[in-house]
Short mmCIF file of C-alpha atoms in Angstrom, two decimals:
data_model
loop_
_atom_site.label_atom_id
_atom_site.label_comp_id
_atom_site.label_asym_id
_atom_site.label_seq_id
_atom_site.Cartn_x
_atom_site.Cartn_y
_atom_site.Cartn_z
CA MET A 1 275.27 137.78 168.48
CA ILE A 2 274.78 135.11 166.13
CA LYS A 3 271.00 134.98 166.32
CA ASP A 4 270.90 138.84 165.49
CA THR A 5 272.97 138.44 162.48
CA ILE A 6 270.80 135.86 161.32
CA ASN A 7 267.45 137.79 162.13
CA GLY A 8 268.72 140.81 160.47
CA THR A 9 269.73 138.93 157.39
CA ALA A 10 266.26 137.35 157.53
CA ARG A 11 264.41 140.73 157.80
CA LYS A 12 266.33 141.85 154.26
CA VAL A 13 265.62 138.84 152.54
CA PRO A 14 262.43 138.82 150.87
CA ALA A 15 259.86 135.80 151.27
CA TRP A 16 259.85 135.30 147.44
CA PHE A 17 263.37 134.40 147.26
CA VAL A 18 262.62 131.09 149.00
CA TYR A 19 260.59 130.16 145.50
CA ILE A 20 263.57 130.82 143.37
CA LEU A 21 265.99 129.02 145.61
CA GLY A 22 263.56 126.33 146.01
CA ILE A 23 263.21 125.04 142.53
CA LEU A 24 266.88 124.88 141.73
CA PRO A 25 267.44 121.21 143.35
CA ALA A 26 264.53 119.92 141.21
CA ALA A 27 265.99 121.44 138.28
CA TRP A 28 269.38 119.85 139.25
CA PHE A 29 267.48 116.24 139.69
CA LEU A 30 265.68 116.69 136.22
CA TYR A 31 269.48 117.87 134.83
CA GLU A 32 271.27 114.52 136.31
CA GLY A 33 268.53 112.36 134.99
CA LEU A 34 268.56 113.44 131.38
CA THR A 35 272.46 113.62 131.41
CA GLY A 36 273.14 109.90 133.28
CA GLY A 37 274.04 111.07 136.35
CA SER A 38 271.53 109.04 138.30
CA GLY A 39 272.59 105.76 137.62
CA ALA A 40 270.90 103.02 135.69
CA ASP A 41 267.54 103.66 136.48
CA PRO A 42 267.06 107.71 136.48
CA ILE A 43 263.29 107.31 136.62
CA LYS A 44 263.52 105.78 139.84
CA ALA A 45 266.25 108.01 141.18
CA LEU A 46 264.45 111.24 140.30
CA GLU A 47 261.27 110.08 142.13
CA HIS A 48 263.33 109.52 145.16
CA GLU A 49 265.24 112.58 144.80
CA LEU A 50 262.02 114.59 144.73
CA GLY A 51 260.28 112.81 147.48
CA GLU A 52 263.29 113.17 150.09
CA PHE A 53 263.83 116.64 149.12
CA ALA A 54 260.23 117.29 150.17
CA LEU A 55 260.67 115.45 153.49
CA LYS A 56 263.68 117.76 153.97
CA LEU A 57 261.54 120.95 153.33
CA LEU A 58 258.95 119.35 155.80
CA ILE A 59 261.36 119.22 158.58
CA LEU A 60 262.90 122.62 157.34
CA GLY A 61 259.33 124.09 158.13
CA LEU A 62 258.86 122.29 161.24
CA CYS A 63 262.30 123.83 162.76
CA ILE A 64 261.03 127.32 162.41
CA THR A 65 259.09 127.38 165.41
CA PRO A 66 261.69 125.73 167.82
CA LEU A 67 264.10 127.93 166.68
CA ARG A 68 262.39 131.09 167.51
CA LYS A 69 261.30 129.61 170.81
CA HIS A 70 264.52 127.92 171.83
CA LEU A 71 267.13 130.15 169.99
CA GLY A 72 265.42 133.42 169.30
CA VAL A 73 266.27 132.76 165.29
CA ASN A 74 262.81 134.29 163.86
CA LEU A 75 262.37 132.98 160.19
CA LEU A 76 258.63 132.99 160.48
CA LYS A 77 258.04 134.88 157.19
CA PHE A 78 259.68 131.96 155.48
CA ARG A 79 257.33 129.38 156.72
CA ARG A 80 254.48 129.84 154.16
CA ALA A 81 256.88 129.68 151.17
CA ILE A 82 258.84 126.56 152.47
CA GLY A 83 255.27 124.98 152.89
CA VAL A 84 254.43 125.81 149.57
CA MET A 85 257.51 124.35 147.81
CA THR A 86 257.16 121.11 149.89
CA PHE A 87 253.69 120.87 148.17
CA VAL A 88 255.32 121.44 144.71
CA TYR A 89 257.99 118.67 145.46
CA VAL A 90 255.35 116.37 146.55
CA VAL A 91 253.59 117.06 143.35
CA LEU A 92 256.41 116.72 141.58
CA HIS A 93 257.27 113.58 143.31
CA LEU A 94 253.95 112.07 142.41
CA LEU A 95 253.87 113.23 138.80
CA VAL A 96 257.04 111.11 138.10
CA TRP A 97 255.46 108.26 139.78
CA LEU A 98 252.32 108.53 137.91
CA VAL A 99 253.22 109.42 134.23
CA LEU A 100 256.94 107.90 134.15
CA ASP A 101 257.12 104.98 136.33
CA VAL A 102 253.68 103.35 136.53
CA GLN A 103 252.37 104.70 133.29
CA ILE A 104 249.23 102.52 133.31
CA VAL A 105 246.43 103.97 134.61
CA SER A 106 244.35 101.10 136.01
CA GLN A 107 247.60 99.99 137.84
CA ILE A 108 247.52 103.26 139.85
CA TRP A 109 244.57 102.43 141.84
CA ALA A 110 245.69 99.00 142.47
CA ASP A 111 248.83 100.10 143.87
CA ILE A 112 247.37 102.50 146.24
CA LEU A 113 245.08 99.77 147.53
CA LYS A 114 247.64 97.10 147.68
CA ARG A 115 251.06 98.81 148.61
CA PRO A 116 250.65 100.23 152.18
CA TYR A 117 253.66 102.50 151.71
CA ILE A 118 251.83 104.13 148.86
CA THR A 119 248.27 104.51 150.78
CA VAL A 120 250.42 106.46 153.59
CA GLY A 121 252.05 108.82 150.89
CA MET A 122 248.50 109.39 149.10
CA VAL A 123 247.06 110.20 152.51
CA GLY A 124 249.90 112.57 153.25
CA PHE A 125 249.33 114.27 149.92
CA ALA A 126 245.58 114.29 150.25
CA LEU A 127 246.03 116.27 153.43
CA MET A 128 248.42 118.84 151.96
CA ILE A 129 245.75 120.07 149.33
CA PRO A 130 243.74 122.11 151.49
CA LEU A 131 247.11 123.66 153.43
CA ALA A 132 248.29 124.69 150.02
CA MET A 133 244.78 125.70 148.78
CA THR A 134 244.63 128.00 151.62
CA SER A 135 248.39 129.21 151.66
CA ASN A 136 247.44 132.75 150.90
CA ASN A 137 246.57 135.95 152.78
CA PHE A 138 243.27 135.99 151.82
CA SER A 139 242.34 132.60 153.34
CA VAL A 140 244.30 133.70 156.49
CA ARG A 141 241.95 136.46 156.93
CA LYS A 142 238.94 134.63 155.81
CA LEU A 143 239.86 131.67 158.18
CA GLY A 144 240.93 133.46 161.03
CA VAL A 145 241.76 131.16 164.00
CA ARG A 146 240.41 128.37 162.02
CA TRP A 147 243.15 128.82 159.61
CA ARG A 148 246.08 128.12 162.39
CA LYS A 149 244.18 124.92 163.44
CA LEU A 150 243.87 123.79 159.91
CA HIS A 151 247.75 124.23 159.27
CA LYS A 152 248.21 121.57 162.15
CA LEU A 153 247.95 118.75 159.80
CA THR A 154 251.47 119.67 159.25
CA TYR A 155 252.40 117.48 161.91
CA GLY A 156 250.50 114.53 160.76
CA ILE A 157 251.79 114.78 157.16
CA ALA A 158 255.23 115.23 158.43
CA PHE A 159 254.87 112.00 160.46
CA LEU A 160 253.17 110.40 157.09
CA GLY A 161 256.09 111.68 154.90
CA ALA A 162 258.58 110.17 157.26
CA LEU A 163 256.64 106.87 157.51
CA HIS A 164 256.38 106.45 153.81
CA PHE A 165 260.26 106.97 153.45
CA VAL A 166 260.80 104.11 156.18
CA MET A 167 258.35 101.86 154.54
CA VAL A 168 259.78 102.37 151.03
CA ALA A 169 263.08 101.50 152.03
CA LYS A 170 264.11 98.07 151.62
CA GLY A 171 264.60 96.43 155.08
CA ILE A 172 266.12 98.20 157.99
CA GLN A 173 268.00 101.33 156.63
CA LEU A 174 269.46 104.12 158.52
CA GLU A 175 268.87 107.43 156.76
CA PRO A 176 265.08 106.83 156.91
CA LEU A 177 265.06 105.89 160.64
CA LEU A 178 267.00 109.00 161.18
CA TYR A 179 264.27 111.11 159.23
CA MET A 180 261.72 109.60 161.42
CA ALA A 181 263.67 110.64 164.66
CA VAL A 182 264.11 114.16 163.44
CA VAL A 183 260.61 114.38 163.03
CA LEU A 184 259.34 112.86 166.02
CA GLY A 185 261.69 115.09 167.91
CA LEU A 186 260.42 118.28 166.68
CA LEU A 187 257.05 117.05 167.13
CA ALA A 188 257.87 116.17 170.73
CA LEU A 189 259.31 119.80 171.11
CA ARG A 190 255.45 121.08 170.59
CA ILE A 191 254.41 119.52 173.40
CA PRO A 192 253.93 121.88 176.15
CA LYS A 193 255.86 121.40 179.57
CA GLY A 194 253.34 119.99 182.22
CA SER A 195 250.95 119.44 179.61
CA LEU A 196 250.81 115.46 180.94
CA GLY A 197 249.46 114.93 183.83
CA ILE A 198 248.97 111.71 186.26
CA THR A 199 246.22 110.48 184.03
CA GLY A 200 248.02 111.45 181.03
CA ARG A 201 245.50 113.77 179.52
CA PHE A 202 246.67 116.65 177.55
CA THR A 203 245.76 120.21 178.88
CA ARG A 204 244.02 122.76 176.63
CA GLU A 205 247.22 124.86 176.32
CA SER A 206 247.60 125.80 173.05
CA VAL A 207 250.70 125.11 170.92
CA ASP A 208 252.32 127.52 168.41
CA ASN A 209 252.62 125.84 165.08
#
């Protein structure tokens, strides 16, 4: 079966390979910017490509549990590495905006307060910081059950990331809306069957993240 082939291959691939594979797109985006392949505004293009790839990684991370639950494909060993790489791309996206785009320190705080899409993006980034800091074996052992509860922040981060993309787009564009639809669909899959009663209240059934 296909799932057995995928699972067998996944068992042979070390989790650290995700870091090597994950940094390659960033190198390519930078190369395109330096060689004129990103169009008339390479800084904006680089900023966009890094942010969009971070959102793709977020979605990839959200796919891991449904793949295991519904299709029997087990890629759980790669989830933490994917999460770390997501944070790396968000940081790179933020640095390009801060250092190459805005450049004026006094303007940064003004943009965060006055532009809602930047506010949403910064809230998402702030939520990612504790997840990045605890993405290690020591934190898993130290926090125990609380580690899983903390990392459920990923759901809110994914929504904020998709919302940020929708808000950045000028007018109604299909691509950002598709990303939002995928994120909402993946989050909906995590709602336990039968968890909504007549009153609409959730049960206390646990949900695997």
